[in-house]
Amino acid sequence: MTIQAVGADGKFTAEFAAYTNLVVVNRLKQTLRGNEAEKNTSMTFQQFMDAVRKEEVVHQSNSRAVSKEELADNQVYETQNGLSAFVSQRFATIQKAYELGLVDQYGVLLSN
């Protein structure tokens, strides 16, 4: 099943917003801090969605609750964008990625 990054309304889906946060935003934050996030590329959006939908832990050593920093970032996101189904689904997808071990120690999505 192909998951679309853009909905019928022409806007990004909440899942794609979660994906870009884990791939682009968190990698940029870590680079600016001088941390070396995983050098290899992250999984594709389709691979990410397949992993989330399977609900199976992919990397046991990285399986954990969402980080305090991610929680704080989400509070800022909620403040700026309002609390909506989109915002809730975006964060639920980020939480699931952490729980399934899809995220490295810096909050960046791993390759599969």
mmCIF file of N, CA and C in Angstrom:
data_model
loop_
_atom_site.group_PDB
_atom_site.id
_atom_site.type_symbol
_atom_site.label_atom_id
_atom_site.label_comp_id
_atom_site.label_asym_id
_atom_site.label_seq_id
_atom_site.Cartn_x
_atom_site.Cartn_y
_atom_site.Cartn_z
ATOM 1 N N MET A 1 0.836 -1.180 0.000
ATOM 2 C CA MET A 1 0.000 0.000 0.000
ATOM 3 C C MET A 1 0.881 1.243 0.000
ATOM 4 N N THR A 2 0.729 2.080 -1.004
ATOM 5 C CA THR A 2 1.513 3.297 -1.103
ATOM 6 C C THR A 2 0.886 4.380 -0.239
ATOM 7 N N ILE A 3 1.719 5.009 0.547
ATOM 8 C CA ILE A 3 1.285 6.098 1.414
ATOM 9 C C ILE A 3 1.703 7.403 0.755
ATOM 10 N N GLN A 4 0.789 8.322 0.645
ATOM 11 C CA GLN A 4 1.071 9.593 0.000
ATOM 12 C C GLN A 4 1.580 10.623 1.008
ATOM 13 N N ALA A 5 2.513 11.456 0.566
ATOM 14 C CA ALA A 5 3.039 12.535 1.394
ATOM 15 C C ALA A 5 2.109 13.738 1.372
ATOM 16 N N VAL A 6 1.273 13.804 0.318
ATOM 17 C CA VAL A 6 0.349 14.923 0.166
ATOM 18 C C VAL A 6 -1.066 14.371 0.102
ATOM 19 N N GLY A 7 -1.957 14.985 0.876
ATOM 20 C CA GLY A 7 -3.345 14.546 0.909
ATOM 21 C C GLY A 7 -4.137 15.074 -0.279
ATOM 22 N N ALA A 8 -5.391 14.689 -0.350
ATOM 23 C CA ALA A 8 -6.277 15.114 -1.433
ATOM 24 C C ALA A 8 -6.471 16.636 -1.452
ATOM 25 N N ASP A 9 -6.274 17.257 -0.282
ATOM 26 C CA ASP A 9 -6.420 18.708 -0.187
ATOM 27 C C ASP A 9 -5.170 19.469 -0.635
ATOM 28 N N GLY A 10 -4.134 18.725 -1.059
ATOM 29 C CA GLY A 10 -2.909 19.357 -1.527
ATOM 30 C C GLY A 10 -1.923 19.710 -0.429
ATOM 31 N N LYS A 11 -2.238 19.353 0.810
ATOM 32 C CA LYS A 11 -1.359 19.652 1.940
ATOM 33 C C LYS A 11 -0.611 18.393 2.357
ATOM 34 N N PHE A 12 0.555 18.608 2.974
ATOM 35 C CA PHE A 12 1.309 17.474 3.493
ATOM 36 C C PHE A 12 0.480 16.720 4.519
ATOM 37 N N THR A 13 0.676 15.412 4.568
ATOM 38 C CA THR A 13 0.013 14.597 5.585
ATOM 39 C C THR A 13 0.768 14.725 6.902
ATOM 40 N N ALA A 14 0.102 14.385 7.995
ATOM 41 C CA ALA A 14 0.733 14.419 9.309
ATOM 42 C C ALA A 14 1.911 13.457 9.374
ATOM 43 N N GLU A 15 1.785 12.322 8.710
ATOM 44 C CA GLU A 15 2.858 11.336 8.681
ATOM 45 C C GLU A 15 4.095 11.884 7.962
ATOM 46 N N PHE A 16 3.877 12.630 6.870
ATOM 47 C CA PHE A 16 5.007 13.211 6.162
ATOM 48 C C PHE A 16 5.648 14.325 6.986
ATOM 49 N N ALA A 17 4.843 15.062 7.736
ATOM 50 C CA ALA A 17 5.390 16.087 8.632
ATOM 51 C C ALA A 17 6.263 15.437 9.706
ATOM 52 N N ALA A 18 5.835 14.289 10.225
ATOM 53 C CA ALA A 18 6.637 13.555 11.213
ATOM 54 C C ALA A 18 7.944 13.087 10.567
ATOM 55 N N TYR A 19 7.853 12.538 9.379
ATOM 56 C CA TYR A 19 9.020 12.048 8.648
ATOM 57 C C TYR A 19 10.030 13.178 8.429
ATOM 58 N N THR A 20 9.575 14.320 7.936
ATOM 59 C CA THR A 20 10.507 15.426 7.672
ATOM 60 C C THR A 20 11.118 15.954 8.964
ATOM 61 N N ASN A 21 10.378 15.906 10.048
ATOM 62 C CA ASN A 21 10.946 16.309 11.336
ATOM 63 C C ASN A 21 12.104 15.389 11.711
ATOM 64 N N LEU A 22 11.905 14.089 11.561
ATOM 65 C CA LEU A 22 12.929 13.118 11.958
ATOM 66 C C LEU A 22 14.109 13.062 10.987
ATOM 67 N N VAL A 23 13.891 13.416 9.738
ATOM 68 C CA VAL A 23 14.959 13.327 8.739
ATOM 69 C C VAL A 23 15.683 14.666 8.563
ATOM 70 N N VAL A 24 14.934 15.726 8.408
ATOM 71 C CA VAL A 24 15.538 17.015 8.071
ATOM 72 C C VAL A 24 15.790 17.878 9.315
ATOM 73 N N VAL A 25 14.747 18.132 10.076
ATOM 74 C CA VAL A 25 14.846 19.054 11.211
ATOM 75 C C VAL A 25 15.832 18.549 12.255
ATOM 76 N N ASN A 26 15.672 17.313 12.692
ATOM 77 C CA ASN A 26 16.554 16.803 13.747
ATOM 78 C C ASN A 26 17.996 16.659 13.268
ATOM 79 N N ARG A 27 18.191 16.289 12.006
ATOM 80 C CA ARG A 27 19.557 16.192 11.474
ATOM 81 C C ARG A 27 20.207 17.583 11.449
ATOM 82 N N LEU A 28 19.479 18.583 11.027
ATOM 83 C CA LEU A 28 20.003 19.945 10.980
ATOM 84 C C LEU A 28 20.345 20.442 12.385
ATOM 85 N N LYS A 29 19.460 20.194 13.344
ATOM 86 C CA LYS A 29 19.730 20.611 14.722
ATOM 87 C C LYS A 29 21.014 19.979 15.246
ATOM 88 N N GLN A 30 21.198 18.708 14.975
ATOM 89 C CA GLN A 30 22.390 18.019 15.464
ATOM 90 C C GLN A 30 23.651 18.515 14.758
ATOM 91 N N THR A 31 23.556 18.799 13.490
ATOM 92 C CA THR A 31 24.700 19.334 12.746
ATOM 93 C C THR A 31 25.095 20.693 13.315
ATOM 94 N N LEU A 32 24.113 21.539 13.604
ATOM 95 C CA LEU A 32 24.391 22.861 14.171
ATOM 96 C C LEU A 32 25.025 22.760 15.555
ATOM 97 N N ARG A 33 24.722 21.700 16.276
ATOM 98 C CA ARG A 33 25.306 21.477 17.603
ATOM 99 C C ARG A 33 26.677 20.811 17.525
ATOM 100 N N GLY A 34 27.073 20.416 16.348
ATOM 101 C CA GLY A 34 28.365 19.761 16.180
ATOM 102 C C GLY A 34 28.319 18.267 16.426
ATOM 103 N N ASN A 35 27.128 17.714 16.594
ATOM 104 C CA ASN A 35 26.989 16.274 16.765
ATOM 105 C C ASN A 35 26.952 15.608 15.397
ATOM 106 N N GLU A 36 27.424 14.404 15.356
ATOM 107 C CA GLU A 36 27.446 13.665 14.101
ATOM 108 C C GLU A 36 26.327 12.641 14.102
ATOM 109 N N ALA A 37 25.207 13.008 13.550
ATOM 110 C CA ALA A 37 24.120 12.048 13.393
ATOM 111 C C ALA A 37 24.593 10.989 12.402
ATOM 112 N N GLU A 38 23.892 9.883 12.342
ATOM 113 C CA GLU A 38 24.271 8.797 11.433
ATOM 114 C C GLU A 38 24.620 9.358 10.060
ATOM 115 N N LYS A 39 25.763 8.953 9.551
ATOM 116 C CA LYS A 39 26.235 9.450 8.252
ATOM 117 C C LYS A 39 25.429 8.877 7.096
ATOM 118 N N ASN A 40 24.918 7.664 7.280
ATOM 119 C CA ASN A 40 24.161 7.066 6.184
ATOM 120 C C ASN A 40 22.807 7.757 6.048
ATOM 121 N N THR A 41 22.204 7.587 4.925
ATOM 122 C CA THR A 41 20.930 8.238 4.667
ATOM 123 C C THR A 41 19.820 7.575 5.464
ATOM 124 N N SER A 42 18.779 8.320 5.691
ATOM 125 C CA SER A 42 17.606 7.785 6.377
ATOM 126 C C SER A 42 16.769 6.976 5.394
ATOM 127 N N MET A 43 15.880 6.159 5.931
ATOM 128 C CA MET A 43 14.977 5.392 5.079
ATOM 129 C C MET A 43 14.060 6.329 4.306
ATOM 130 N N THR A 44 13.498 5.838 3.249
ATOM 131 C CA THR A 44 12.558 6.630 2.457
ATOM 132 C C THR A 44 11.250 6.782 3.224
ATOM 133 N N PHE A 45 10.423 7.682 2.758
ATOM 134 C CA PHE A 45 9.117 7.876 3.388
ATOM 135 C C PHE A 45 8.293 6.588 3.329
ATOM 136 N N GLN A 46 8.320 5.907 2.193
ATOM 137 C CA GLN A 46 7.557 4.656 2.058
ATOM 138 C C GLN A 46 8.067 3.603 3.034
ATOM 139 N N GLN A 47 9.397 3.466 3.162
ATOM 140 C CA GLN A 47 9.968 2.517 4.120
ATOM 141 C C GLN A 47 9.571 2.881 5.555
ATOM 142 N N PHE A 48 9.600 4.161 5.847
ATOM 143 C CA PHE A 48 9.205 4.651 7.170
ATOM 144 C C PHE A 48 7.759 4.270 7.479
ATOM 145 N N MET A 49 6.866 4.536 6.542
ATOM 146 C CA MET A 49 5.457 4.234 6.758
ATOM 147 C C MET A 49 5.207 2.727 6.850
ATOM 148 N N ASP A 50 5.921 1.949 6.049
ATOM 149 C CA ASP A 50 5.797 0.490 6.139
ATOM 150 C C ASP A 50 6.205 0.006 7.531
ATOM 151 N N ALA A 51 7.304 0.547 8.051
ATOM 152 C CA ALA A 51 7.789 0.153 9.379
ATOM 153 C C ALA A 51 6.803 0.562 10.468
ATOM 154 N N VAL A 52 6.270 1.754 10.367
ATOM 155 C CA VAL A 52 5.300 2.237 11.361
ATOM 156 C C VAL A 52 4.025 1.391 11.315
ATOM 157 N N ARG A 53 3.570 1.069 10.133
ATOM 158 C CA ARG A 53 2.339 0.277 9.985
ATOM 159 C C ARG A 53 2.502 -1.153 10.488
ATOM 160 N N LYS A 54 3.697 -1.723 10.334
ATOM 161 C CA LYS A 54 3.939 -3.095 10.808
ATOM 162 C C LYS A 54 3.930 -3.179 12.324
ATOM 163 N N GLU A 55 4.293 -2.071 12.971
ATOM 164 C CA GLU A 55 4.337 -1.993 14.434
ATOM 165 C C GLU A 55 5.239 -3.055 15.053
ATOM 166 N N GLU A 56 6.363 -3.340 14.390
ATOM 167 C CA GLU A 56 7.361 -4.273 14.911
ATOM 168 C C GLU A 56 8.632 -3.500 15.208
ATOM 169 N N VAL A 57 9.245 -3.778 16.345
ATOM 170 C CA VAL A 57 10.492 -3.108 16.697
ATOM 171 C C VAL A 57 11.553 -3.482 15.667
ATOM 172 N N VAL A 58 12.170 -2.477 15.082
ATOM 173 C CA VAL A 58 13.159 -2.675 14.027
ATOM 174 C C VAL A 58 14.568 -2.737 14.614
ATOM 175 N N HIS A 59 14.891 -1.818 15.490
ATOM 176 C CA HIS A 59 16.206 -1.768 16.135
ATOM 177 C C HIS A 59 15.982 -1.736 17.648
ATOM 178 N N GLN A 60 16.030 -2.888 18.277
ATOM 179 C CA GLN A 60 15.746 -3.012 19.713
ATOM 180 C C GLN A 60 16.596 -2.056 20.548
ATOM 181 N N SER A 61 17.863 -1.897 20.185
ATOM 182 C CA SER A 61 18.767 -1.048 20.973
ATOM 183 C C SER A 61 18.370 0.424 20.938
ATOM 184 N N ASN A 62 17.564 0.824 19.977
ATOM 185 C CA ASN A 62 17.108 2.217 19.882
ATOM 186 C C ASN A 62 15.655 2.394 20.320
ATOM 187 N N SER A 63 14.988 1.323 20.688
ATOM 188 C CA SER A 63 13.589 1.389 21.096
ATOM 189 C C SER A 63 13.488 2.088 22.443
ATOM 190 N N ARG A 64 12.724 3.178 22.470
ATOM 191 C CA ARG A 64 12.595 3.963 23.698
ATOM 192 C C ARG A 64 11.419 4.921 23.575
ATOM 193 N N ALA A 65 11.113 5.562 24.710
ATOM 194 C CA ALA A 65 10.098 6.612 24.699
ATOM 195 C C ALA A 65 10.680 7.838 23.996
ATOM 196 N N VAL A 66 9.808 8.685 23.512
ATOM 197 C CA VAL A 66 10.235 9.903 22.834
ATOM 198 C C VAL A 66 11.083 10.746 23.807
ATOM 199 N N SER A 67 12.081 11.430 23.272
ATOM 200 C CA SER A 67 13.017 12.203 24.096
ATOM 201 C C SER A 67 12.352 13.448 24.692
ATOM 202 N N LYS A 68 12.955 13.953 25.763
ATOM 203 C CA LYS A 68 12.458 15.189 26.389
ATOM 204 C C LYS A 68 12.538 16.350 25.411
ATOM 205 N N GLU A 69 13.592 16.369 24.620
ATOM 206 C CA GLU A 69 13.741 17.436 23.625
ATOM 207 C C GLU A 69 12.622 17.369 22.591
ATOM 208 N N GLU A 70 12.284 16.162 22.158
ATOM 209 C CA GLU A 70 11.201 15.993 21.180
ATOM 210 C C GLU A 70 9.864 16.429 21.787
ATOM 211 N N LEU A 71 9.658 16.121 23.062
ATOM 212 C CA LEU A 71 8.438 16.571 23.752
ATOM 213 C C LEU A 71 8.371 18.094 23.784
ATOM 214 N N ALA A 72 9.487 18.733 24.134
ATOM 215 C CA ALA A 72 9.531 20.194 24.187
ATOM 216 C C ALA A 72 9.302 20.796 22.803
ATOM 217 N N ASP A 73 9.925 20.209 21.782
ATOM 218 C CA ASP A 73 9.730 20.686 20.414
ATOM 219 C C ASP A 73 8.271 20.563 19.999
ATOM 220 N N ASN A 74 7.620 19.480 20.415
ATOM 221 C CA ASN A 74 6.219 19.287 20.071
ATOM 222 C C ASN A 74 5.338 20.331 20.760
ATOM 223 N N GLN A 75 5.666 20.700 21.978
ATOM 224 C CA GLN A 75 4.894 21.740 22.666
ATOM 225 C C GLN A 75 4.985 23.067 21.917
ATOM 226 N N VAL A 76 6.170 23.383 21.416
ATOM 227 C CA VAL A 76 6.344 24.592 20.609
ATOM 228 C C VAL A 76 5.523 24.471 19.324
ATOM 229 N N TYR A 77 5.581 23.308 18.688
ATOM 230 C CA TYR A 77 4.831 23.068 17.456
ATOM 231 C C TYR A 77 3.326 23.242 17.701
ATOM 232 N N GLU A 78 2.839 22.689 18.820
ATOM 233 C CA GLU A 78 1.415 22.839 19.165
ATOM 234 C C GLU A 78 1.051 24.298 19.395
ATOM 235 N N THR A 79 1.918 25.040 20.062
ATOM 236 C CA THR A 79 1.667 26.453 20.337
ATOM 237 C C THR A 79 1.591 27.244 19.036
ATOM 238 N N GLN A 80 2.476 26.942 18.105
ATOM 239 C CA GLN A 80 2.520 27.681 16.846
ATOM 240 C C GLN A 80 1.434 27.258 15.861
ATOM 241 N N ASN A 81 1.000 26.007 15.933
ATOM 242 C CA ASN A 81 0.060 25.479 14.936
ATOM 243 C C ASN A 81 -1.313 25.132 15.487
ATOM 244 N N GLY A 82 -1.479 25.226 16.797
ATOM 245 C CA GLY A 82 -2.751 24.858 17.406
ATOM 246 C C GLY A 82 -2.859 23.359 17.575
ATOM 247 N N LEU A 83 -3.720 22.955 18.468
ATOM 248 C CA LEU A 83 -3.931 21.523 18.693
ATOM 249 C C LEU A 83 -5.035 21.060 17.744
ATOM 250 N N SER A 84 -4.663 20.152 16.857
ATOM 251 C CA SER A 84 -5.606 19.648 15.857
ATOM 252 C C SER A 84 -5.333 18.166 15.649
ATOM 253 N N ALA A 85 -6.176 17.542 14.858
ATOM 254 C CA ALA A 85 -5.959 16.132 14.529
ATOM 255 C C ALA A 85 -4.628 15.958 13.802
ATOM 256 N N PHE A 86 -4.278 16.903 12.933
ATOM 257 C CA PHE A 86 -3.008 16.851 12.204
ATOM 258 C C PHE A 86 -1.834 16.869 13.183
ATOM 259 N N VAL A 87 -1.839 17.804 14.109
ATOM 260 C CA VAL A 87 -0.751 17.952 15.080
ATOM 261 C C VAL A 87 -0.654 16.711 15.960
ATOM 262 N N SER A 88 -1.789 16.191 16.393
ATOM 263 C CA SER A 88 -1.800 14.982 17.233
ATOM 264 C C SER A 88 -1.276 13.772 16.475
ATOM 265 N N GLN A 89 -1.693 13.600 15.217
ATOM 266 C CA GLN A 89 -1.238 12.464 14.410
ATOM 267 C C GLN A 89 0.248 12.573 14.093
ATOM 268 N N ARG A 90 0.725 13.780 13.836
ATOM 269 C CA ARG A 90 2.147 14.005 13.576
ATOM 270 C C ARG A 90 2.971 13.518 14.764
ATOM 271 N N PHE A 91 2.586 13.944 15.966
ATOM 272 C CA PHE A 91 3.359 13.568 17.144
ATOM 273 C C PHE A 91 3.202 12.079 17.467
ATOM 274 N N ALA A 92 2.021 11.525 17.263
ATOM 275 C CA ALA A 92 1.816 10.088 17.493
ATOM 276 C C ALA A 92 2.731 9.270 16.581
ATOM 277 N N THR A 93 2.934 9.734 15.361
ATOM 278 C CA THR A 93 3.813 9.035 14.425
ATOM 279 C C THR A 93 5.269 9.140 14.880
ATOM 280 N N ILE A 94 5.670 10.299 15.380
ATOM 281 C CA ILE A 94 7.025 10.473 15.917
ATOM 282 C C ILE A 94 7.226 9.543 17.114
ATOM 283 N N GLN A 95 6.250 9.499 18.003
ATOM 284 C CA GLN A 95 6.338 8.615 19.170
ATOM 285 C C GLN A 95 6.495 7.160 18.744
ATOM 286 N N LYS A 96 5.721 6.744 17.772
ATOM 287 C CA LYS A 96 5.782 5.367 17.280
ATOM 288 C C LYS A 96 7.167 5.073 16.711
ATOM 289 N N ALA A 97 7.760 6.008 15.999
ATOM 290 C CA ALA A 97 9.097 5.811 15.438
ATOM 291 C C ALA A 97 10.126 5.575 16.545
ATOM 292 N N TYR A 98 10.024 6.324 17.629
ATOM 293 C CA TYR A 98 10.929 6.112 18.763
ATOM 294 C C TYR A 98 10.700 4.728 19.374
ATOM 295 N N GLU A 99 9.453 4.378 19.594
ATOM 296 C CA GLU A 99 9.121 3.097 20.219
ATOM 297 C C GLU A 99 9.598 1.907 19.383
ATOM 298 N N LEU A 100 9.578 2.055 18.069
ATOM 299 C CA LEU A 100 9.974 0.968 17.175
ATOM 300 C C LEU A 100 11.477 0.936 16.912
ATOM 301 N N GLY A 101 12.217 1.852 17.523
ATOM 302 C CA GLY A 101 13.664 1.875 17.356
ATOM 303 C C GLY A 101 14.117 2.386 16.000
ATOM 304 N N LEU A 102 13.329 3.236 15.395
ATOM 305 C CA LEU A 102 13.649 3.766 14.071
ATOM 306 C C LEU A 102 14.503 5.028 14.134
ATOM 307 N N VAL A 103 14.755 5.524 15.344
ATOM 308 C CA VAL A 103 15.410 6.819 15.533
ATOM 309 C C VAL A 103 16.725 6.630 16.270
ATOM 310 N N ASP A 104 17.775 7.269 15.785
ATOM 311 C CA ASP A 104 19.089 7.141 16.435
ATOM 312 C C ASP A 104 19.159 7.972 17.716
ATOM 313 N N GLN A 105 20.313 7.987 18.335
ATOM 314 C CA GLN A 105 20.492 8.680 19.615
ATOM 315 C C GLN A 105 20.311 10.186 19.504
ATOM 316 N N TYR A 106 20.392 10.715 18.290
ATOM 317 C CA TYR A 106 20.235 12.151 18.076
ATOM 318 C C TYR A 106 18.833 12.552 17.622
ATOM 319 N N GLY A 107 17.935 11.580 17.517
ATOM 320 C CA GLY A 107 16.577 11.871 17.075
ATOM 321 C C GLY A 107 16.409 11.843 15.577
ATOM 322 N N VAL A 108 17.379 11.289 14.872
ATOM 323 C CA VAL A 108 17.353 11.240 13.409
ATOM 324 C C VAL A 108 16.925 9.845 12.960
ATOM 325 N N LEU A 109 16.053 9.816 11.965
ATOM 326 C CA LEU A 109 15.563 8.557 11.428
ATOM 327 C C LEU A 109 16.711 7.759 10.813
ATOM 328 N N LEU A 110 16.767 6.480 11.163
ATOM 329 C CA LEU A 110 17.804 5.577 10.661
ATOM 330 C C LEU A 110 17.470 5.066 9.264
ATOM 331 N N SER A 111 18.452 4.497 8.618
ATOM 332 C CA SER A 111 18.164 3.742 7.394
ATOM 333 C C SER A 111 17.660 2.368 7.856
ATOM 334 N N ASN A 112 17.056 1.612 6.990
ATOM 335 C CA ASN A 112 16.515 0.319 7.443
ATOM 336 C C ASN A 112 17.372 -0.823 7.104
#
